[in-house]
């Protein structure tokens, strides 16, 4: 939510009060340099004792509500037939409108099952934009991901309100080129994670549905950030101004054949689910659930988490929950944009994305500007962000880097966790770093796993630039 002050200025406002807190600490800059060196300049490998604001992700780190905790305490722990699962299934039916649901341990487990069950030889999956784990699972089944966004999607600074739209003409071309029989499914991601958390419009979702129906293609909706997408439809799409988030969510979920989500985001728990109204599709997936996840009434999740997820499913469509991060992100992005910092616009639904390509224009993609920016930001602030650029792309078969479409450093805004003073602090340190961008150089891999290398890969700073950055910070700002 946001409120207008008497001065006319609009600010995001927290529609909750903190009644339980967790202490955080800001370690001195020397310790931050040591910590990032030990982490191989990879923010994933930092320890939280060294992190001040953890903006690595919004996944599994949101604040649960009091009612969600109560849901955990009341959970019915049973291997099979748990009453808590049926409460969850009822919440899914009421909120999303799906009659059949199965839990999975997290979003990528849903991707694994969908890719496995719907795999086709030489198959392709057209998507509005890939997500790292989605792509990995599709490729592990010998298929290929085809990105069919509008060109505008990769324009980092734009006033296009729906950069997450899929280009229907490109979808028709893909069908023409590959044939419908090679298309495993068409995937729409609600707010494109890797290119700035940008939403798609309801009109676009329905247009893609029409094409899928015309050619007998399955449409899959990744609803991990469903409510943020719905909230932004309400704010940005003509005809939806007076609809509630709950109504928009229901309408969106009525469009695809299959829905899946990481529950770690919208429902603020550690789990996920797959849901549908098509019993035949459900029955195709169901036998594999106990093989990879668990029995149908728990699917690899703890019953306590399913109890919290049942409550979170109902709470997530409340505008104060659906809009909580979106409004903070808008404030964050607009302030940086106004200060001339290269940041992805318009603000999306996931976090604030710095355009590392423009922030550090002297670093070539082969030296990973987005990774260098994430490490530099940690040294300058104690804030942990995430590289979403070339390090997040795995090498091709010949061992060459695959350059990302855009080099972004993402500061995710977990739901109900940080306050505006935290965001003001982040803005200040980003501005300081932008003014000292020349002190930051590239990175070089020293160890690199063969798949999803961004998780465990270790790098070193070219010319040991971290030391110069630390010295500049100490002389201008001090130790913290
Ligand atoms: C759009 C999207 N899909 C799928 C996933 C994977 O979900 P999980 O992290 O729960 O495995 C994520 C995670 O960030 C995501 O953002």
Tab-separated table of C-alpha atoms and ligand atoms in Angstrom:
chain	number	residue	atom	x	y	z
A	1	UNK	CA	0.000	0.000	0.000
A	2	UNK	CA	1.024	3.606	-0.370
A	3	UNK	CA	-0.331	6.767	1.219
A	4	UNK	CA	-0.192	10.389	0.123
A	5	UNK	CA	1.333	12.737	2.684
A	6	UNK	CA	-0.079	16.238	3.187
A	7	UNK	CA	2.857	17.510	1.069
A	8	UNK	CA	1.505	15.476	-1.854
A	9	UNK	CA	4.441	13.038	-1.702
A	10	UNK	CA	3.412	9.389	-1.942
A	11	UNK	CA	5.223	6.880	0.277
A	12	UNK	CA	4.925	3.123	0.710
A	13	UNK	CA	3.357	2.312	4.062
A	14	UNK	CA	3.638	-0.940	5.998
A	15	UNK	CA	0.188	-2.375	6.786
A	16	UNK	CA	1.537	-4.547	9.583
A	17	UNK	CA	3.370	-4.051	12.859
A	18	UNK	CA	6.502	-5.912	13.933
A	19	UNK	CA	5.858	-7.996	17.026
A	20	UNK	CA	8.794	-10.338	16.618
A	21	UNK	CA	12.152	-9.187	15.294
A	22	UNK	CA	15.518	-10.623	14.362
A	23	UNK	CA	18.695	-8.712	15.159
A	24	UNK	CA	20.989	-7.860	12.251
A	25	UNK	CA	24.470	-6.394	12.305
A	26	UNK	CA	26.579	-4.187	10.094
A	27	UNK	CA	30.153	-5.476	10.211
A	28	UNK	CA	33.024	-3.041	9.468
A	29	UNK	CA	34.210	-2.640	5.889
A	30	UNK	CA	37.488	-4.541	6.513
A	31	UNK	CA	35.476	-7.575	7.609
A	32	UNK	CA	33.174	-7.202	4.619
A	33	UNK	CA	36.160	-7.290	2.270
A	34	UNK	CA	37.483	-10.423	4.024
A	35	UNK	CA	34.056	-12.065	3.871
A	36	UNK	CA	33.571	-11.466	0.142
A	37	UNK	CA	37.121	-12.672	-0.600
A	38	UNK	CA	36.415	-15.864	1.317
A	39	UNK	CA	33.130	-16.199	-0.582
A	40	UNK	CA	35.019	-16.086	-3.901
A	41	UNK	CA	33.304	-12.790	-4.801
A	42	UNK	CA	30.045	-14.734	-4.995
A	43	UNK	CA	27.305	-13.284	-2.765
A	44	UNK	CA	25.622	-16.718	-2.534
A	45	UNK	CA	28.626	-17.917	-0.540
A	46	UNK	CA	28.479	-15.178	2.114
A	47	UNK	CA	27.356	-16.120	5.615
A	48	UNK	CA	24.395	-14.209	7.068
A	49	UNK	CA	26.468	-13.210	10.127
A	50	UNK	CA	28.341	-10.911	7.714
A	51	UNK	CA	25.238	-9.591	5.905
A	52	UNK	CA	23.378	-6.429	6.937
A	53	UNK	CA	20.409	-6.291	4.525
A	54	UNK	CA	19.798	-9.613	2.820
A	55	UNK	CA	18.404	-8.698	-0.576
A	56	UNK	CA	19.730	-11.817	-2.305
A	57	UNK	CA	16.204	-13.055	-2.916
A	58	UNK	CA	12.566	-12.809	-1.889
A	59	UNK	CA	12.380	-16.603	-1.830
A	60	UNK	CA	11.736	-18.353	1.495
A	61	UNK	CA	12.762	-15.249	3.463
A	62	UNK	CA	9.498	-13.294	3.717
A	63	UNK	CA	7.909	-12.527	7.080
A	64	UNK	CA	5.029	-14.858	7.860
A	65	UNK	CA	1.915	-13.521	9.566
A	66	UNK	CA	0.760	-14.412	13.089
A	67	UNK	CA	-2.041	-16.475	11.544
A	68	UNK	CA	0.460	-18.412	9.447
A	69	UNK	CA	2.422	-19.333	12.573
A	70	UNK	CA	-0.848	-20.446	14.171
A	71	UNK	CA	-1.491	-22.539	11.036
A	72	UNK	CA	1.855	-24.265	11.603
A	73	UNK	CA	1.045	-25.082	15.210
A	74	UNK	CA	-2.355	-26.533	14.283
A	75	UNK	CA	-1.044	-28.708	11.452
A	76	UNK	CA	-2.094	-32.340	11.293
A	77	UNK	CA	1.131	-34.337	10.923
A	78	UNK	CA	0.281	-37.446	8.936
A	79	UNK	CA	2.043	-39.226	6.095
A	80	UNK	CA	-1.255	-39.742	4.253
A	81	UNK	CA	-4.662	-38.095	4.344
A	82	UNK	CA	-3.678	-35.099	6.494
A	83	UNK	CA	-6.550	-32.712	7.269
A	84	UNK	CA	-4.086	-29.841	6.750
A	85	UNK	CA	-3.565	-30.836	3.108
A	86	UNK	CA	-7.322	-30.698	2.524
A	87	UNK	CA	-7.440	-27.229	4.117
A	88	UNK	CA	-4.711	-26.196	1.696
A	89	UNK	CA	-6.562	-27.747	-1.260
A	90	UNK	CA	-9.704	-25.834	-0.257
A	91	UNK	CA	-7.725	-22.571	-0.100
A	92	UNK	CA	-6.349	-23.285	-3.602
A	93	UNK	CA	-9.869	-23.875	-4.903
A	94	UNK	CA	-11.260	-20.748	-3.227
A	95	UNK	CA	-8.417	-18.405	-4.184
A	96	UNK	CA	-7.067	-19.767	-7.479
A	97	UNK	CA	-10.106	-21.707	-8.650
A	98	UNK	CA	-8.343	-25.064	-9.187
A	99	UNK	CA	-9.946	-28.353	-8.111
A	100	UNK	CA	-6.804	-30.492	-8.287
A	101	UNK	CA	-3.570	-29.657	-6.507
A	102	UNK	CA	-0.391	-31.383	-5.385
A	103	UNK	CA	2.364	-29.961	-3.233
A	104	UNK	CA	6.023	-30.110	-4.185
A	105	UNK	CA	9.017	-29.171	-2.052
A	106	UNK	CA	9.630	-25.928	-3.994
A	107	UNK	CA	9.085	-24.303	-7.391
A	108	UNK	CA	11.891	-26.089	-9.217
A	109	UNK	CA	10.424	-29.445	-8.191
A	110	UNK	CA	7.257	-28.468	-10.086
A	111	UNK	CA	9.452	-27.545	-13.061
A	112	UNK	CA	11.184	-30.906	-12.849
A	113	UNK	CA	7.875	-32.822	-12.928
A	114	UNK	CA	6.385	-30.735	-15.744
A	115	UNK	CA	9.515	-30.959	-17.896
A	116	UNK	CA	9.784	-34.706	-17.302
A	117	UNK	CA	6.142	-35.614	-17.867
A	118	UNK	CA	5.581	-33.346	-20.887
A	119	UNK	CA	9.013	-33.830	-22.490
A	120	UNK	CA	8.982	-34.370	-26.264
A	121	UNK	CA	11.876	-35.566	-28.415
A	122	UNK	CA	13.474	-32.469	-29.942
A	123	UNK	CA	10.949	-30.496	-27.968
A	124	UNK	CA	10.824	-26.777	-27.303
A	125	UNK	CA	9.236	-24.598	-24.629
A	126	UNK	CA	8.382	-21.060	-25.736
A	127	UNK	CA	8.340	-18.644	-22.788
A	128	UNK	CA	8.023	-14.920	-22.133
A	129	UNK	CA	11.403	-15.275	-20.410
A	130	UNK	CA	13.197	-18.205	-18.856
A	131	UNK	CA	14.047	-18.654	-15.201
A	132	UNK	CA	17.379	-20.343	-14.340
A	133	UNK	CA	15.958	-23.532	-12.814
A	134	UNK	CA	13.171	-23.783	-15.406
A	135	UNK	CA	15.728	-23.694	-18.198
A	136	UNK	CA	17.938	-26.261	-16.460
A	137	UNK	CA	15.055	-28.739	-16.090
A	138	UNK	CA	13.860	-28.261	-19.662
A	139	UNK	CA	17.382	-28.726	-21.022
A	140	UNK	CA	17.992	-31.766	-18.810
A	141	UNK	CA	15.058	-33.378	-20.662
A	142	UNK	CA	16.845	-32.696	-23.980
A	143	UNK	CA	14.570	-29.798	-24.899
A	144	UNK	CA	15.197	-26.145	-25.684
A	145	UNK	CA	13.785	-22.927	-24.253
A	146	UNK	CA	12.691	-20.278	-26.752
A	147	UNK	CA	12.422	-16.707	-25.444
A	148	UNK	CA	9.682	-14.898	-27.290
A	149	UNK	CA	9.342	-11.553	-25.588
A	150	UNK	CA	8.745	-8.205	-27.291
A	151	UNK	CA	12.008	-6.389	-28.109
A	152	UNK	CA	11.035	-3.782	-25.504
A	153	UNK	CA	11.534	-6.378	-22.732
A	154	UNK	CA	15.297	-5.997	-22.912
A	155	UNK	CA	15.234	-2.217	-22.956
A	156	UNK	CA	16.273	-1.627	-19.374
A	157	UNK	CA	14.908	1.905	-19.204
A	158	UNK	CA	11.427	2.061	-20.607
A	159	UNK	CA	7.943	3.263	-19.827
A	160	UNK	CA	6.312	0.145	-21.240
A	161	UNK	CA	4.113	-1.069	-18.379
A	162	UNK	CA	4.004	-4.713	-19.505
A	163	UNK	CA	7.514	-5.737	-20.522
A	164	UNK	CA	6.663	-9.289	-19.403
A	165	UNK	CA	4.294	-9.771	-22.358
A	166	UNK	CA	4.887	-12.608	-24.807
A	167	UNK	CA	4.986	-11.583	-28.473
A	168	UNK	CA	2.074	-13.440	-30.128
A	169	UNK	CA	3.536	-13.002	-33.608
A	170	UNK	CA	6.745	-14.653	-32.498
A	171	UNK	CA	4.714	-17.500	-30.970
A	172	UNK	CA	2.989	-18.047	-34.320
A	173	UNK	CA	6.386	-18.082	-36.031
A	174	UNK	CA	7.695	-20.652	-33.529
A	175	UNK	CA	4.656	-22.869	-34.207
A	176	UNK	CA	5.280	-22.492	-37.917
A	177	UNK	CA	8.954	-23.315	-37.635
A	178	UNK	CA	8.859	-26.224	-35.134
A	179	UNK	CA	5.319	-27.530	-35.579
A	180	UNK	CA	2.827	-27.738	-32.706
A	181	UNK	CA	3.761	-31.384	-32.087
A	182	UNK	CA	7.259	-30.387	-30.928
A	183	UNK	CA	6.009	-27.808	-28.448
A	184	UNK	CA	6.006	-29.391	-25.023
A	185	UNK	CA	4.113	-26.481	-23.508
A	186	UNK	CA	3.982	-22.700	-23.666
A	187	UNK	CA	5.107	-21.048	-20.436
A	188	UNK	CA	4.118	-17.650	-19.096
A	189	UNK	CA	6.012	-16.392	-16.037
A	190	UNK	CA	4.139	-13.917	-13.882
A	191	UNK	CA	6.672	-11.082	-13.612
A	192	UNK	CA	9.799	-12.120	-15.486
A	193	UNK	CA	12.317	-12.727	-12.710
A	194	UNK	CA	15.521	-12.390	-14.731
A	195	UNK	CA	14.666	-9.199	-16.600
A	196	UNK	CA	13.414	-7.004	-13.834
A	197	UNK	CA	10.274	-8.624	-12.414
A	198	UNK	CA	8.198	-7.163	-15.226
A	199	UNK	CA	4.494	-8.130	-15.415
A	200	UNK	CA	2.416	-9.277	-18.373
A	201	UNK	CA	-1.052	-7.901	-19.041
A	202	UNK	CA	-4.295	-9.842	-18.787
A	203	UNK	CA	-4.955	-9.047	-22.441
A	204	UNK	CA	-1.631	-10.603	-23.426
A	205	UNK	CA	-2.214	-13.737	-21.334
A	206	UNK	CA	-5.592	-14.199	-23.013
A	207	UNK	CA	-4.180	-13.596	-26.487
A	208	UNK	CA	-1.536	-16.280	-25.907
A	209	UNK	CA	-4.280	-18.605	-24.621
A	210	UNK	CA	-6.212	-18.109	-27.853
A	211	UNK	CA	-3.205	-19.132	-29.935
A	212	UNK	CA	-2.582	-22.157	-27.697
A	213	UNK	CA	-6.206	-23.233	-28.120
A	214	UNK	CA	-6.011	-22.737	-31.891
A	215	UNK	CA	-3.027	-25.102	-32.138
A	216	UNK	CA	-3.891	-27.488	-29.287
A	217	UNK	CA	-0.961	-26.386	-27.113
A	218	UNK	CA	-0.760	-26.632	-23.341
A	219	UNK	CA	-0.386	-23.321	-21.547
A	220	UNK	CA	1.509	-23.361	-18.246
A	221	UNK	CA	1.501	-20.407	-15.855
A	222	UNK	CA	4.422	-19.961	-13.465
A	223	UNK	CA	2.616	-18.054	-10.730
A	224	UNK	CA	5.496	-17.719	-8.285
A	225	UNK	CA	4.898	-13.946	-8.316
A	226	UNK	CA	1.244	-14.156	-9.329
A	227	UNK	CA	-0.061	-11.592	-6.845
A	228	UNK	CA	2.507	-8.928	-7.690
A	229	UNK	CA	1.615	-9.375	-11.379
A	230	UNK	CA	-2.089	-9.110	-10.481
A	231	UNK	CA	-1.485	-6.020	-8.327
A	232	UNK	CA	0.343	-4.353	-11.228
A	233	UNK	CA	-2.465	-5.284	-13.655
A	234	UNK	CA	-4.838	-3.505	-11.251
A	235	UNK	CA	-2.614	-0.419	-11.279
A	236	UNK	CA	-1.696	-0.382	-14.973
A	237	UNK	CA	-4.246	-2.109	-17.235
A	238	UNK	CA	-7.327	-0.353	-18.486
A	239	UNK	CA	-10.503	-2.068	-17.309
A	240	UNK	CA	-8.897	-3.489	-14.145
A	241	UNK	CA	-8.700	-0.306	-12.035
A	242	UNK	CA	-11.729	-1.248	-9.970
A	243	UNK	CA	-11.058	-4.968	-9.651
A	244	UNK	CA	-9.594	-6.427	-6.484
A	245	UNK	CA	-6.326	-8.390	-6.500
A	246	UNK	CA	-8.410	-11.462	-5.575
A	247	UNK	CA	-10.626	-10.998	-8.659
A	248	UNK	CA	-7.658	-10.446	-10.963
A	249	UNK	CA	-5.858	-13.507	-9.554
A	250	UNK	CA	-8.947	-15.676	-10.155
A	251	UNK	CA	-9.265	-14.368	-13.696
A	252	UNK	CA	-5.566	-15.007	-14.440
A	253	UNK	CA	-5.758	-18.542	-13.058
A	254	UNK	CA	-8.754	-19.289	-15.274
A	255	UNK	CA	-6.569	-18.922	-18.369
A	256	UNK	CA	-3.823	-21.641	-18.359
A	257	UNK	CA	-4.150	-25.432	-18.395
A	258	UNK	CA	-1.632	-25.893	-15.616
A	259	UNK	CA	-0.496	-23.604	-12.830
A	260	UNK	CA	2.574	-23.984	-10.667
A	261	UNK	CA	4.270	-21.843	-8.105
A	262	UNK	CA	7.117	-21.541	-5.720
A	263	UNK	CA	5.311	-21.022	-2.421
A	264	UNK	CA	8.472	-19.399	-1.083
A	265	UNK	CA	7.399	-16.082	-2.554
A	266	UNK	CA	3.686	-15.212	-2.521
A	267	UNK	CA	2.706	-17.543	0.310
A	268	UNK	CA	5.871	-16.841	2.353
A	269	UNK	CA	6.545	-20.506	3.169
A	270	UNK	CA	9.050	-23.070	1.994
A	271	UNK	CA	7.211	-25.172	-0.559
A	272	UNK	CA	5.341	-25.102	-3.832
A	273	UNK	CA	2.476	-26.639	-5.768
A	274	UNK	CA	1.050	-27.641	-9.145
A	275	UNK	CA	-2.675	-27.112	-9.757
A	276	UNK	CA	-5.123	-27.603	-12.607
A	277	UNK	CA	-8.771	-28.186	-13.443
A	278	UNK	CA	-7.848	-30.787	-16.034
A	279	UNK	CA	-8.075	-34.165	-14.314
A	280	UNK	CA	-6.329	-35.935	-17.215
A	281	UNK	CA	-3.264	-33.713	-16.917
A	282	UNK	CA	-3.310	-34.110	-13.150
A	283	UNK	CA	-3.372	-37.901	-13.493
A	284	UNK	CA	-0.355	-37.775	-15.812
A	285	UNK	CA	1.680	-35.938	-13.184
A	286	UNK	CA	0.418	-37.716	-10.075
A	287	UNK	CA	2.270	-41.077	-10.355
A	288	UNK	CA	5.622	-39.273	-10.422
A	289	UNK	CA	4.960	-37.253	-7.279
A	290	UNK	CA	5.804	-40.031	-4.780
A	291	UNK	CA	8.898	-40.932	-6.829
A	292	UNK	CA	10.476	-37.477	-6.575
A	293	UNK	CA	8.639	-35.551	-3.875
A	294	UNK	CA	6.385	-37.572	-1.570
A	295	UNK	CA	2.860	-38.846	-1.117
A	296	UNK	CA	0.040	-36.816	-2.638
A	297	UNK	CA	-0.992	-35.215	0.675
A	298	UNK	CA	2.431	-33.763	1.472
A	299	UNK	CA	4.549	-33.734	-1.723
A	300	UNK	CA	7.897	-33.291	0.011
A	301	UNK	CA	6.747	-30.448	2.276
A	302	UNK	CA	6.395	-30.564	6.037
A	303	UNK	CA	2.746	-30.480	7.144
A	304	UNK	CA	3.561	-27.415	9.240
A	305	UNK	CA	4.620	-25.529	6.109
A	306	UNK	CA	1.473	-26.695	4.310
A	307	UNK	CA	-0.564	-25.354	7.253
A	308	UNK	CA	1.144	-21.983	6.887
A	309	UNK	CA	0.751	-22.150	3.108
A	310	UNK	CA	-3.017	-22.688	3.414
A	311	UNK	CA	-3.246	-19.443	5.389
A	312	UNK	CA	-0.730	-17.652	3.133
A	313	UNK	CA	-2.741	-18.631	0.045
A	314	UNK	CA	-5.747	-16.720	1.401
A	315	UNK	CA	-3.665	-13.794	2.689
A	316	UNK	CA	-1.610	-13.272	-0.475
A	317	UNK	CA	-4.463	-11.633	-2.377
A	318	UNK	CA	-4.940	-8.968	0.292
A	319	UNK	CA	-3.664	-5.771	-1.377
A	320	UNK	CA	-1.557	-4.973	1.688
A	321	UNK	CA	0.316	-8.251	1.096
A	322	UNK	CA	0.273	-8.318	-2.727
A	323	UNK	CA	1.334	-4.661	-2.901
A	324	UNK	CA	3.744	-4.580	0.032
A	325	UNK	CA	6.960	-5.205	-1.937
A	326	UNK	CA	5.652	-3.607	-5.123
A	327	UNK	CA	5.231	-0.241	-3.399
A	328	UNK	CA	8.637	-0.441	-1.702
A	329	UNK	CA	10.239	-1.358	-5.024
A	330	UNK	CA	8.532	1.599	-6.722
A	331	UNK	CA	9.971	3.959	-4.091
A	332	UNK	CA	13.427	2.335	-4.369
A	333	UNK	CA	13.559	2.398	-8.187
A	334	UNK	CA	12.074	5.879	-8.600
A	335	UNK	CA	14.523	7.415	-6.123
A	336	UNK	CA	17.523	5.833	-7.868
A	337	UNK	CA	16.210	6.733	-11.314
A	338	UNK	CA	15.709	10.347	-10.218
A	339	UNK	CA	19.340	10.384	-9.023
A	340	UNK	CA	20.505	9.277	-12.478
A	341	UNK	CA	21.460	5.729	-11.451
A	342	UNK	CA	20.940	3.167	-14.243
A	343	UNK	CA	18.123	1.013	-12.948
A	344	UNK	CA	15.473	-1.084	-14.682
A	345	UNK	CA	12.255	0.855	-15.250
A	346	UNK	CA	9.360	0.765	-14.853
A	347	UNK	CA	9.595	-0.703	-11.337
A	348	UNK	CA	8.558	-4.356	-11.303
A	349	UNK	CA	7.310	-6.855	-8.774
A	350	UNK	CA	10.437	-8.524	-7.433
A	351	UNK	CA	13.176	-6.097	-6.581
A	352	UNK	CA	15.292	-3.200	-7.694
A	353	UNK	CA	17.479	-4.197	-10.629
A	354	UNK	CA	20.627	-2.164	-11.276
A	355	UNK	CA	21.763	-2.118	-14.880
A	356	UNK	CA	25.347	-3.229	-14.296
A	357	UNK	CA	26.211	-2.784	-17.974
A	358	UNK	CA	25.670	0.961	-17.601
A	359	UNK	CA	26.670	1.233	-13.934
A	360	UNK	CA	30.130	-0.183	-14.739
A	361	UNK	CA	30.434	0.474	-18.488
A	362	UNK	CA	34.210	-0.146	-18.486
A	363	UNK	CA	33.779	-3.841	-17.552
A	364	UNK	CA	33.208	-6.141	-20.549
A	365	UNK	CA	30.647	-8.957	-20.270
A	366	UNK	CA	33.515	-11.466	-20.301
A	367	UNK	CA	34.547	-10.015	-16.911
A	368	UNK	CA	31.057	-10.201	-15.392
A	369	UNK	CA	29.968	-6.638	-14.552
A	370	UNK	CA	26.813	-7.735	-12.700
A	371	UNK	CA	28.813	-10.063	-10.430
A	372	UNK	CA	31.419	-7.349	-9.836
A	373	UNK	CA	28.662	-4.882	-8.931
A	374	UNK	CA	27.048	-7.309	-6.474
A	375	UNK	CA	30.423	-7.836	-4.752
A	376	UNK	CA	31.245	-4.106	-4.748
A	377	UNK	CA	27.844	-3.251	-3.288
A	378	UNK	CA	28.441	-5.728	-0.496
A	379	UNK	CA	31.822	-4.151	0.320
A	380	UNK	CA	30.296	-0.659	0.277
A	381	UNK	CA	27.174	-1.462	2.298
A	382	UNK	CA	26.923	-4.970	3.741
A	383	UNK	CA	23.916	-5.470	1.453
A	384	UNK	CA	23.704	-8.817	-0.280
A	385	UNK	CA	22.310	-8.642	-3.812
A	386	UNK	CA	22.325	-11.243	-6.607
A	387	UNK	CA	24.087	-11.371	-9.955
A	388	UNK	CA	21.566	-11.780	-12.773
A	389	UNK	CA	23.801	-11.569	-15.816
A	390	UNK	CA	26.375	-13.737	-17.592
A	391	UNK	CA	27.427	-15.625	-14.439
A	392	UNK	CA	23.775	-16.777	-14.217
A	393	UNK	CA	24.117	-18.311	-17.717
A	394	UNK	CA	25.944	-21.615	-18.036
A	395	UNK	CA	28.621	-22.108	-20.691
A	396	UNK	CA	27.764	-23.600	-24.084
A	397	UNK	CA	28.869	-27.099	-25.166
A	398	UNK	CA	32.256	-25.750	-26.278
A	399	UNK	CA	32.941	-24.116	-22.929
A	400	UNK	CA	32.329	-20.546	-24.065
A	401	UNK	CA	30.525	-18.003	-21.949
A	402	UNK	CA	26.969	-17.288	-23.101
A	403	UNK	CA	26.530	-13.561	-22.655
A	404	UNK	CA	23.305	-12.618	-20.885
A	405	UNK	CA	20.809	-10.386	-22.696
A	406	UNK	CA	21.180	-7.883	-19.882
A	407	UNK	CA	23.667	-7.561	-17.035
A	408	UNK	CA	21.584	-6.929	-13.927
A	409	UNK	CA	22.364	-6.820	-10.232
A	410	UNK	CA	19.179	-7.515	-8.348
A	411	UNK	CA	18.254	-6.254	-4.909
A	412	UNK	CA	15.207	-8.333	-4.062
A	413	UNK	CA	12.698	-6.867	-1.614
A	414	UNK	CA	11.376	-9.669	0.591
A	415	UNK	CA	7.807	-9.202	1.761
A	416	UNK	CA	7.210	-7.406	5.093
A	417	UNK	CA	10.884	-7.662	6.115
A	418	UNK	CA	12.584	-4.297	5.539
A	419	UNK	CA	11.510	-0.735	6.248
A	420	UNK	CA	11.876	2.469	4.295
A	421	UNK	CA	14.914	3.484	6.369
A	422	UNK	CA	16.632	0.287	5.204
A	423	UNK	CA	15.801	1.200	1.622
A	424	UNK	CA	17.017	4.782	2.147
A	425	UNK	CA	20.315	3.338	3.382
A	426	UNK	CA	20.568	1.117	0.282
A	427	UNK	CA	19.897	4.109	-1.986
A	428	UNK	CA	22.622	6.142	-0.279
A	429	UNK	CA	25.266	3.419	-0.608
A	430	UNK	CA	24.326	2.706	-4.247
A	431	UNK	CA	24.722	6.418	-5.023
A	432	UNK	CA	28.134	6.442	-3.338
A	433	UNK	CA	29.205	3.379	-5.289
A	434	UNK	CA	28.000	4.861	-8.577
A	435	UNK	CA	30.222	7.877	-7.946
A	436	UNK	CA	33.175	5.495	-7.364
A	437	UNK	CA	32.430	3.008	-10.153
A	438	UNK	CA	35.910	3.500	-11.635
A	439	UNK	CA	37.399	1.678	-8.603
A	440	UNK	CA	35.528	-1.504	-9.511
A	441	UNK	CA	37.013	-3.894	-12.087
A	442	UNK	CA	35.984	-7.263	-13.431
A	443	UNK	CA	36.051	-10.801	-12.053
A	444	UNK	CA	37.636	-14.060	-13.184
A	445	UNK	CA	36.401	-17.586	-12.380
A	446	UNK	CA	38.734	-19.706	-10.270
A	447	UNK	CA	36.365	-22.638	-9.815
A	448	UNK	CA	33.184	-23.333	-11.679
A	449	UNK	CA	30.573	-26.106	-11.459
A	450	UNK	CA	29.137	-27.500	-14.726
A	451	UNK	CA	25.519	-26.461	-14.101
A	452	UNK	CA	23.892	-23.393	-12.471
A	453	UNK	CA	27.413	-22.105	-11.847
A	454	UNK	CA	26.162	-18.956	-10.112
A	455	UNK	CA	25.350	-20.923	-6.964
A	456	UNK	CA	28.775	-22.371	-6.126
A	457	UNK	CA	31.236	-20.754	-8.563
A	458	UNK	CA	34.217	-18.903	-7.034
A	459	UNK	CA	35.857	-15.876	-8.617
A	460	UNK	CA	38.653	-13.424	-7.922
A	461	UNK	CA	38.810	-9.670	-8.359
A	462	UNK	CA	41.016	-8.541	-11.237
A	463	UNK	CA	43.930	-6.452	-9.850
A	464	UNK	CA	42.501	-7.117	-6.392
A	465	UNK	CA	40.174	-4.092	-6.770
A	466	UNK	CA	38.278	-4.830	-3.562
A	467	UNK	CA	41.166	-3.388	-1.516
A	468	UNK	CA	41.064	0.012	-3.286
A	469	UNK	CA	37.287	0.190	-2.885
A	470	UNK	CA	37.537	-0.576	0.825
A	471	UNK	CA	40.230	2.115	1.281
A	472	UNK	CA	38.085	4.734	-0.505
A	473	UNK	CA	35.060	3.809	1.631
A	474	UNK	CA	37.121	4.039	4.838
A	475	UNK	CA	38.571	7.427	4.046
A	476	UNK	CA	35.259	8.960	2.926
A	477	UNK	CA	32.631	7.275	5.089
A	478	UNK	CA	34.369	5.409	7.926
A	479	UNK	CA	34.398	1.820	9.037
A	480	UNK	CA	30.700	0.928	8.821
B	1	LIG	C1	9.570	-17.274	-11.566
B	1	LIG	C2	10.173	-18.370	-10.772
B	1	LIG	N1	9.894	-19.642	-11.072
B	1	LIG	C3	10.422	-20.652	-10.370
B	1	LIG	C4	11.286	-20.427	-9.326
B	1	LIG	C5	11.890	-21.585	-8.589
B	1	LIG	O1	11.306	-21.685	-7.338
B	1	LIG	P1	12.082	-22.299	-6.068
B	1	LIG	O2	13.184	-21.348	-5.720
B	1	LIG	O3	11.026	-22.394	-5.010
B	1	LIG	O4	12.602	-23.614	-6.475
B	1	LIG	C6	11.594	-19.124	-8.962
B	1	LIG	C7	12.509	-18.855	-7.855
B	1	LIG	O5	12.993	-17.781	-7.607
B	1	LIG	C8	11.024	-18.062	-9.714
B	1	LIG	O6	11.305	-16.777	-9.443
